[in-house]
Coordinates of C-alpha atoms in Angstrom, one line a residue:
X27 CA 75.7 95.5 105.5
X28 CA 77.1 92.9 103.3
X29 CA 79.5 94.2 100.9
X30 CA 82.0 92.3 98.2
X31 CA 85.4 93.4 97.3
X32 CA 85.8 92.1 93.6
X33 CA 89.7 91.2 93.0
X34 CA 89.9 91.0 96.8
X35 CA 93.6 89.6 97.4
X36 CA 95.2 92.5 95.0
X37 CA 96.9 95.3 96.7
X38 CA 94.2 97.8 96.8
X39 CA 91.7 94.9 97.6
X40 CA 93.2 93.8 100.7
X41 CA 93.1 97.3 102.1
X42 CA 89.6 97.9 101.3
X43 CA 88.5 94.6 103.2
X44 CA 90.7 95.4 106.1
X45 CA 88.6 98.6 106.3
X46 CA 85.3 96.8 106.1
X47 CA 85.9 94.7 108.4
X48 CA 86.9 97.8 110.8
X49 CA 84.0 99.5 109.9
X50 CA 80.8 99.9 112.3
X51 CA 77.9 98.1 110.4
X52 CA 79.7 95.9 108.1
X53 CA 78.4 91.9 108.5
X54 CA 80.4 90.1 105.9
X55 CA 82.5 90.8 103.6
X56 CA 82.5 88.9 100.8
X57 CA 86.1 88.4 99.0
X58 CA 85.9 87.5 94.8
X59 CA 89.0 86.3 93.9
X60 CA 90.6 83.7 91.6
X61 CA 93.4 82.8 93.9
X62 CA 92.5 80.1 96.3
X63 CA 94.7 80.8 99.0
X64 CA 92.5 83.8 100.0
X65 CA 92.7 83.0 104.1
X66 CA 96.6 82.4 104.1
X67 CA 96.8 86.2 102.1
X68 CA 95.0 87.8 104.5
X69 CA 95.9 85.9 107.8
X70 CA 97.3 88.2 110.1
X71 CA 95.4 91.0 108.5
X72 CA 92.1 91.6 109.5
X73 CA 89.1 89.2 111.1
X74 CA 89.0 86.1 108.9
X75 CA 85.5 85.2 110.6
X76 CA 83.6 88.2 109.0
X77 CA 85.4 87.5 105.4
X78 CA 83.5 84.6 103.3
X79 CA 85.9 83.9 100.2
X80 CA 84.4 82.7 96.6
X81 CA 86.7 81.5 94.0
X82 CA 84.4 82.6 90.7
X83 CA 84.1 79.8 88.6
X84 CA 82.7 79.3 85.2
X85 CA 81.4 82.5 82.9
X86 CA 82.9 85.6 84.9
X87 CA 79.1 87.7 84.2
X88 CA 77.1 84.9 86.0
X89 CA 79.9 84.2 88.5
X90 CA 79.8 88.1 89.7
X91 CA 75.7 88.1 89.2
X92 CA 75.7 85.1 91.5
X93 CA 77.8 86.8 94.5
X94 CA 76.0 90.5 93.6
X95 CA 72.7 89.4 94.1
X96 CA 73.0 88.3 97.9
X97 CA 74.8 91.5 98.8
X98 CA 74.2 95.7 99.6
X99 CA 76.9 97.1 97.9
X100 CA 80.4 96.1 95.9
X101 CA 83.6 97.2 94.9
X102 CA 85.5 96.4 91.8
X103 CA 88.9 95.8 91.9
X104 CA 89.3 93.6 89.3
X105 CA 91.8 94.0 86.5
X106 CA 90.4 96.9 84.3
X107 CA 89.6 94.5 81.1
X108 CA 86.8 92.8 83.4
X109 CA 85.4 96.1 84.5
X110 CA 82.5 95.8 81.9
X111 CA 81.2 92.4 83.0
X112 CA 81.6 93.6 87.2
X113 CA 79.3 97.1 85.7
X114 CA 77.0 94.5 83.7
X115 CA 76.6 92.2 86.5
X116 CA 76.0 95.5 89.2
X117 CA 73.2 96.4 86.4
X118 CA 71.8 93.1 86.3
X119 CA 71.2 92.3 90.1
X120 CA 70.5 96.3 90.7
X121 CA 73.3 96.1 93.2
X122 CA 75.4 99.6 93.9
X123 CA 79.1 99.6 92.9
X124 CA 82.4 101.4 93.0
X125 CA 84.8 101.4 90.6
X126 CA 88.0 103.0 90.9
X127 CA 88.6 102.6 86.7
X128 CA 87.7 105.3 84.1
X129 CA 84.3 106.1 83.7
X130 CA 84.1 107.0 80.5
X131 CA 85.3 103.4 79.0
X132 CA 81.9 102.3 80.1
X133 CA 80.1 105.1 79.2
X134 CA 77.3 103.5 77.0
X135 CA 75.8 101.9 79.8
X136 CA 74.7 104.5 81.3
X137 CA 71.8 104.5 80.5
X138 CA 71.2 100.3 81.2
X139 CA 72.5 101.8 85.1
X140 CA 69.8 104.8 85.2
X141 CA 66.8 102.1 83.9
X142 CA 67.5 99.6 86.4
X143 CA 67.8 102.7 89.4
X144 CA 71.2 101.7 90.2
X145 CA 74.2 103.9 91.0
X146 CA 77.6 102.8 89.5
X147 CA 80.3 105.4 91.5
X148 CA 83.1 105.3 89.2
X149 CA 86.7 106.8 89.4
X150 CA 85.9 106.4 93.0
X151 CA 90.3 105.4 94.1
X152 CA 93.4 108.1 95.2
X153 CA 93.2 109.5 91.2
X154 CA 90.8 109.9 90.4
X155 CA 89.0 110.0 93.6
X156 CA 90.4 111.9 96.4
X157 CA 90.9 114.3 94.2
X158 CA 88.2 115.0 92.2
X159 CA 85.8 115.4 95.8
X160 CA 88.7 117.9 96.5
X161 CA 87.7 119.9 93.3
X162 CA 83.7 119.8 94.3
X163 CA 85.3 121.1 97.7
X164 CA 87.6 124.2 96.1
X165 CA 84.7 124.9 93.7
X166 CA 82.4 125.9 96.2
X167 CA 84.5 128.8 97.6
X168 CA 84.9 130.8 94.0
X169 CA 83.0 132.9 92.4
X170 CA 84.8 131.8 89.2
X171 CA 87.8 129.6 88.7
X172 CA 91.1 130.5 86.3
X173 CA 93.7 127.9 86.7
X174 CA 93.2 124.6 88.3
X175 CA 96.9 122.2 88.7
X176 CA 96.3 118.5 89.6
X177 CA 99.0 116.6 90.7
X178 CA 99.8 112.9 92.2
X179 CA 101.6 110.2 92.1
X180 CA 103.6 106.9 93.8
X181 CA 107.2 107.4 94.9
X182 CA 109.1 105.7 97.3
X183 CA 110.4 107.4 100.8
X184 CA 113.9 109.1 100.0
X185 CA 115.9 106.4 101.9
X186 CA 114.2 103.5 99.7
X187 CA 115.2 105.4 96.1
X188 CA 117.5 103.4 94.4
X189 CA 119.6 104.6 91.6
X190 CA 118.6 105.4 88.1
X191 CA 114.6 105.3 88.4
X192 CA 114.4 106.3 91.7
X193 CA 110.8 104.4 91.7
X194 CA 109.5 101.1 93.4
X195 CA 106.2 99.1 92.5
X196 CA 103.6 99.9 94.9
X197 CA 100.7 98.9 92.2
X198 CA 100.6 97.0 88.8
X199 CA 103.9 98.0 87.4
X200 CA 102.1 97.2 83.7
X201 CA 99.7 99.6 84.3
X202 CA 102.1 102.2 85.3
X203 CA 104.1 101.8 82.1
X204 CA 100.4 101.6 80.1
X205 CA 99.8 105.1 81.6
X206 CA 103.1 106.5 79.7
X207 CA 101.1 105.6 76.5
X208 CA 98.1 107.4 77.9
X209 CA 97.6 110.7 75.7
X210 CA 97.2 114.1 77.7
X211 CA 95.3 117.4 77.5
X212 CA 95.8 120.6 79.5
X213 CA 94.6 123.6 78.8
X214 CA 96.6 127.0 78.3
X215 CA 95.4 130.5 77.8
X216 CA 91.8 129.7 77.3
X217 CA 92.5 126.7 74.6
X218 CA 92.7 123.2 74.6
X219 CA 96.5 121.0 74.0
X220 CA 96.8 117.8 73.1
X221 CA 99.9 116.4 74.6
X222 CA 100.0 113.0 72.6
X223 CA 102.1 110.5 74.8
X224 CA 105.0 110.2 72.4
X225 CA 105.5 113.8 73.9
X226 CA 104.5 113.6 76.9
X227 CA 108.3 113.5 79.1
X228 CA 109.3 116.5 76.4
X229 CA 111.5 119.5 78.2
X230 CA 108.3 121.8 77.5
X231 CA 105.5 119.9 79.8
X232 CA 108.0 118.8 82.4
X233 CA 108.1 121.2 85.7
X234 CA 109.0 121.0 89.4
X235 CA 107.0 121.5 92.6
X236 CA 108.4 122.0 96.1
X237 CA 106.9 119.7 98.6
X238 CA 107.8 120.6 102.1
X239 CA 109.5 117.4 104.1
X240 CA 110.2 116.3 100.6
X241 CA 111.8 118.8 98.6
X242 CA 111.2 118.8 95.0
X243 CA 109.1 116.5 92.8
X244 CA 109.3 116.3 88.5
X245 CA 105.6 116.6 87.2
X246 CA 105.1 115.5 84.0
X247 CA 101.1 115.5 82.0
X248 CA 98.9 112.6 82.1
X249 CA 95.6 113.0 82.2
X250 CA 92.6 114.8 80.6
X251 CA 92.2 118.5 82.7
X252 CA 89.7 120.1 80.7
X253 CA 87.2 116.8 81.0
X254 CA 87.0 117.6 84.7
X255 CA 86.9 121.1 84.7
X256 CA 84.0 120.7 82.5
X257 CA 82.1 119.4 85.2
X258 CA 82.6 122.5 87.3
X259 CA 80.4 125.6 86.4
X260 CA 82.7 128.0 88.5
X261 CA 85.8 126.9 85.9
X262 CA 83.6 128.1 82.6
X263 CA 86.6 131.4 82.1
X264 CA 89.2 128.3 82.8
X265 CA 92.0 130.0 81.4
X266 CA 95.1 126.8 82.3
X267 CA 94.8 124.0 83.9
X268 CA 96.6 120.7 83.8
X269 CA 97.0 116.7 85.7
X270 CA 100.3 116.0 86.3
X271 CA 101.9 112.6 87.5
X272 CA 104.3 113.3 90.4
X273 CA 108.0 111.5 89.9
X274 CA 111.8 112.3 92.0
X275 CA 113.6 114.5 89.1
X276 CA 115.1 112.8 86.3
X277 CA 112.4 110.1 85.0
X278 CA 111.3 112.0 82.2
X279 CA 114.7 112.0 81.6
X280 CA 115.4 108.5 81.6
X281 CA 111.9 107.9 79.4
X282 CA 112.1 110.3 77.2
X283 CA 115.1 108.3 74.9
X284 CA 113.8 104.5 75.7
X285 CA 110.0 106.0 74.1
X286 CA 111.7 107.4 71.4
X287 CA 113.3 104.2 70.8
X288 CA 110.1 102.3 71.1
X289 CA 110.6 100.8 74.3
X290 CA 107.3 101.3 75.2
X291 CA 106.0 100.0 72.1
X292 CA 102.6 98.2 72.3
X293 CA 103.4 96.5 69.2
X294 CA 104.5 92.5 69.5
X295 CA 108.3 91.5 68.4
X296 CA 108.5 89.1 66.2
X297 CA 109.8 86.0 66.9
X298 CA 109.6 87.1 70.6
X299 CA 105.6 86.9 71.5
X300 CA 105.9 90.4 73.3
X301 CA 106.1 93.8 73.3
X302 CA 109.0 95.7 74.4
X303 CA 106.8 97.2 77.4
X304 CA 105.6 93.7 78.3
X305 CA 109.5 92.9 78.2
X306 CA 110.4 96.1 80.2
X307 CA 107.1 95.2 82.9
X308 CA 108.6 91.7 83.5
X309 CA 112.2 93.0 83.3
X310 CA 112.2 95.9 86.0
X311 CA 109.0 95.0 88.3
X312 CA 111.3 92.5 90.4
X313 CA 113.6 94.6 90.8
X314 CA 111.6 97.3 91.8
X315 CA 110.4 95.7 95.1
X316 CA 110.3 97.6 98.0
X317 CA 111.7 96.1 101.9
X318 CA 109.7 95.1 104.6
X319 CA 110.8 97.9 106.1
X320 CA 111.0 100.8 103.1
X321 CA 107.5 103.0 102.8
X322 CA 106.0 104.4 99.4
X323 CA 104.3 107.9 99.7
X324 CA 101.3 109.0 97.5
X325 CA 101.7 112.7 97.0
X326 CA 99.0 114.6 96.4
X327 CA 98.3 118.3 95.2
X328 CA 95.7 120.6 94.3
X329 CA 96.0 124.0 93.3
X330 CA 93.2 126.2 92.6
X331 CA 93.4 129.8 91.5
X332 CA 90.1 132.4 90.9
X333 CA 88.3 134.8 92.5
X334 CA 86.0 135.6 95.4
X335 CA 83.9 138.9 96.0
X336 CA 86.2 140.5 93.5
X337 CA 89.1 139.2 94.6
X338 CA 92.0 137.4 93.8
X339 CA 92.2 133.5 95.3
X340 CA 94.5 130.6 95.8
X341 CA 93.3 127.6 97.5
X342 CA 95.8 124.3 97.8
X343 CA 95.4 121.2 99.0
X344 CA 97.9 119.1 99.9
X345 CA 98.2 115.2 101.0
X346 CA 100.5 112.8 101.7
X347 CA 99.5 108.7 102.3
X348 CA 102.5 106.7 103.4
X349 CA 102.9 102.9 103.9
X350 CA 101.5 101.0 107.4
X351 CA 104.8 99.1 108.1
X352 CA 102.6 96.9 110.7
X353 CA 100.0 96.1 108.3
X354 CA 102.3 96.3 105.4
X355 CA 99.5 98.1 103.2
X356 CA 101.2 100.1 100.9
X357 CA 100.3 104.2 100.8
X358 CA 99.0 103.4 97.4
X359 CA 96.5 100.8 98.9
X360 CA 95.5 102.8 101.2
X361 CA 95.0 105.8 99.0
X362 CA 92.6 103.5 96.4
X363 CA 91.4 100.8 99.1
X364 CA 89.6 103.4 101.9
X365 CA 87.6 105.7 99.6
X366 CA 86.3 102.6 97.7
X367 CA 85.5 101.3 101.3
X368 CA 84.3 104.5 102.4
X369 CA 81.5 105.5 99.5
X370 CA 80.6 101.6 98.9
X371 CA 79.2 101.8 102.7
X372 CA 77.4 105.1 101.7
X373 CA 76.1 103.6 99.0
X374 CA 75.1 100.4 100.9
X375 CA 73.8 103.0 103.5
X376 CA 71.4 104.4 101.3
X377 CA 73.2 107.6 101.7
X378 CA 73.9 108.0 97.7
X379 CA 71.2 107.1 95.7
X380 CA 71.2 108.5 92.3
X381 CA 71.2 106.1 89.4
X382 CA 73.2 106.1 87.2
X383 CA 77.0 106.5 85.8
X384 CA 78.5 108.6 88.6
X385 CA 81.3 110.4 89.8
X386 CA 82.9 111.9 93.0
X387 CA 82.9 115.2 92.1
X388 CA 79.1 115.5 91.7
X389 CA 78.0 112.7 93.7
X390 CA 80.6 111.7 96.8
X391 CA 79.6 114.5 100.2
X392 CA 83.1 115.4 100.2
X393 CA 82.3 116.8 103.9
X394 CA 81.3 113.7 105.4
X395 CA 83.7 111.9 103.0
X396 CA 87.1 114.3 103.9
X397 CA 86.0 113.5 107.3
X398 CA 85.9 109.5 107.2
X399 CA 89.1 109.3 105.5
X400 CA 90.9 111.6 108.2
X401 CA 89.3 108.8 110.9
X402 CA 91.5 106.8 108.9
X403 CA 94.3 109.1 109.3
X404 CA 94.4 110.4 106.0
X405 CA 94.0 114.2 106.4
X406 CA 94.0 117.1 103.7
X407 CA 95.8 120.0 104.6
X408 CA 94.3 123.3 103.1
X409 CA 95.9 126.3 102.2
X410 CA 93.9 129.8 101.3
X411 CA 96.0 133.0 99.8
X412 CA 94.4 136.0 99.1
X413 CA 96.3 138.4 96.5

């Protein structure tokens, strides 16, 4: 198999190519990137001899059509505005992809993907990802499902927190910001709410979960819960449900005031040529660095409540990714980079063939997947309760 990792010197791209190369089966890989430095960023890394860099170089449509046509499968990583032109370019040369960006910001070509017989596996990182194969997985043991809690997020190890944020960068620190101006829905007794984001750190949404080794974690709404409970036909009675981000207490807290006060503002000062969360991303990212030595965690939880021959059922899952201090791969990385890897080679594989816009939950085996990603060391613990 020949496979290219599009964006392949980011964070997320560098651990998907060092899982390629790892991988039984996989030739080349085939690293897109406009840095040109792409051997000294990944020396030390993985096998340079089984990694052929291209710089793109003039329009970014023909650059990626050029590189898709001569391989099985790809992965986009680029930054989310060029998602379009890496799904235009997988149409184009019929060439299956992975994204790991939100489906439904492409979803008028849909139908270009299901002409030209190709299959486009979006939302396909840590979340959504992992954790939408995890819902296909719960679904299949209820009868009917009642409450479905999603939770996950990015924090560093308790000996890295540093004082008031208690956060480090293990991704795009912009995009983290971008995703506290990201409106919410959850859904409570049987009906939809809109959790618009100027509300979104407010006392009423904001709860706590114990996490064993961890203690306890602020969640906070940020995602659309009824759109993906939709998709499962045991969840028709949903009666709550919501996705939560996963922060240490006390950054709603610090939020909530700096939104209020427009800190978070999309809207360019004048005078200044920025907004104030541009300002705030170039601000805090550097100093939001994490050590050589100092781990981020991914925290994941799913909790899914319902019934089963009449009676009453809780199934959890639980998973935590931490940094590879060897590699220096963040948990994050990890989290995003190895499913990518894992359901591009399925796709390349022939293994996943439906054209099409797709998504984990209805298209990823989550038995065979579940399983490759605990070869990787990432393992899902599951919990069942009967009431």
């Amino acid at each position: 198999m020949k496979i290219a990792v599009l964006g392949g010197l980011g964070l997320q791209g560098r651990a998907a190519i060092a899982d390629l190369v790892a991988s039984a089966g996989v030739e080349e890989v085939v690293c897109v990137d406009t840095a040109r430095d792409g051997a000294a960023r990944l020396g030390g890394l993985t096998d340079l001899t089984r990694v052929r860099f291209v710089v793109p170089e003039g329009a970014i449509s023909l650059a990626l059509a050029n590189v898709l046509a001569g391989v099985d499968a790809a992965i986009d990583l680029l930054p989310q505005p060029l998602m379009r032109e890496a799904v235009q370019a997988a149409i184009a040369t019929r060439t299956p992809l992975v994204t790991t960006n939100y489906g439904k910001t492409i979803a008028d070509l849909a139908p270009a993907a299901e002409a030209a017989g190709v299959s486009i596996m979006t939302e396909c990182g840590l979340d959504p990802g992992i954790d939408l194969v995890l819902y296909a997985r719960a679904a299949r043991q209820f009868d009917a499902i009642t409450t479905i809690d999603s939770y996950c997020g990015g924090i560093p190890e308790p000996k890295a927190m540093a004082k008031p944020l208690c956060y480090k960068v293990s991704w795009n620190f912009d995009m983290v910001l971008m995703s506290q101006n990201r409106d919410s829905v959850l859904v409570e007794d049987g009906k939809r709410v809109d959790v618009p984001a100027g509300q979104q750190h407010e006392n009423r949404f904001i709860h706590e979960i114990e996490v064993d080794g961890l203690g306890r974690l602020e969640a906070f709404p940020n995602g659309d819960a009824p759109h993906y409970a939709g998709m499962l036909a045991a969840a028709k009675g949903l009666q709550r449900s919501g996705r939560y981000s996963l922060r240490w207490p006390g950054w709603s807290a610090f939020w909530a005031p700096l939104k209020e006060l427009g800190f978070l503002s999309e809207d360019k000062v004048p005078g200044v040529g920025a907004s104030p969360r541009e300002f705030l991303g170039r601000l805090l990212g550097p100093q939001l660095q994490y050590g050589a030595d100092e781990k981020d965690l991914c925290v994941m939880r799913n909790v899914f409540t319902g019934t089963q021959g009449g009676r009453r059922k809780t199934v959890t899952s639980d998973l935590i990714v931490e940094r590879d201090l060897a590699s220096g791969l963040f948990g994050m990385s990890l989290g995003v980079g190895y499913p990518a890897s894992i359901v591009a080679q399925m796709l390349a594989r022939g293994e996943i063939t439906e054209p099409g816009l797709l998504n984990p939950l209805l298209h990823v085996p989550d038995g065979r997947f579940l399983d490759e990603l605990a070869r990787r060391g990432i393992r899902v613990s599951e919990t069942i309760n009967w009431d």
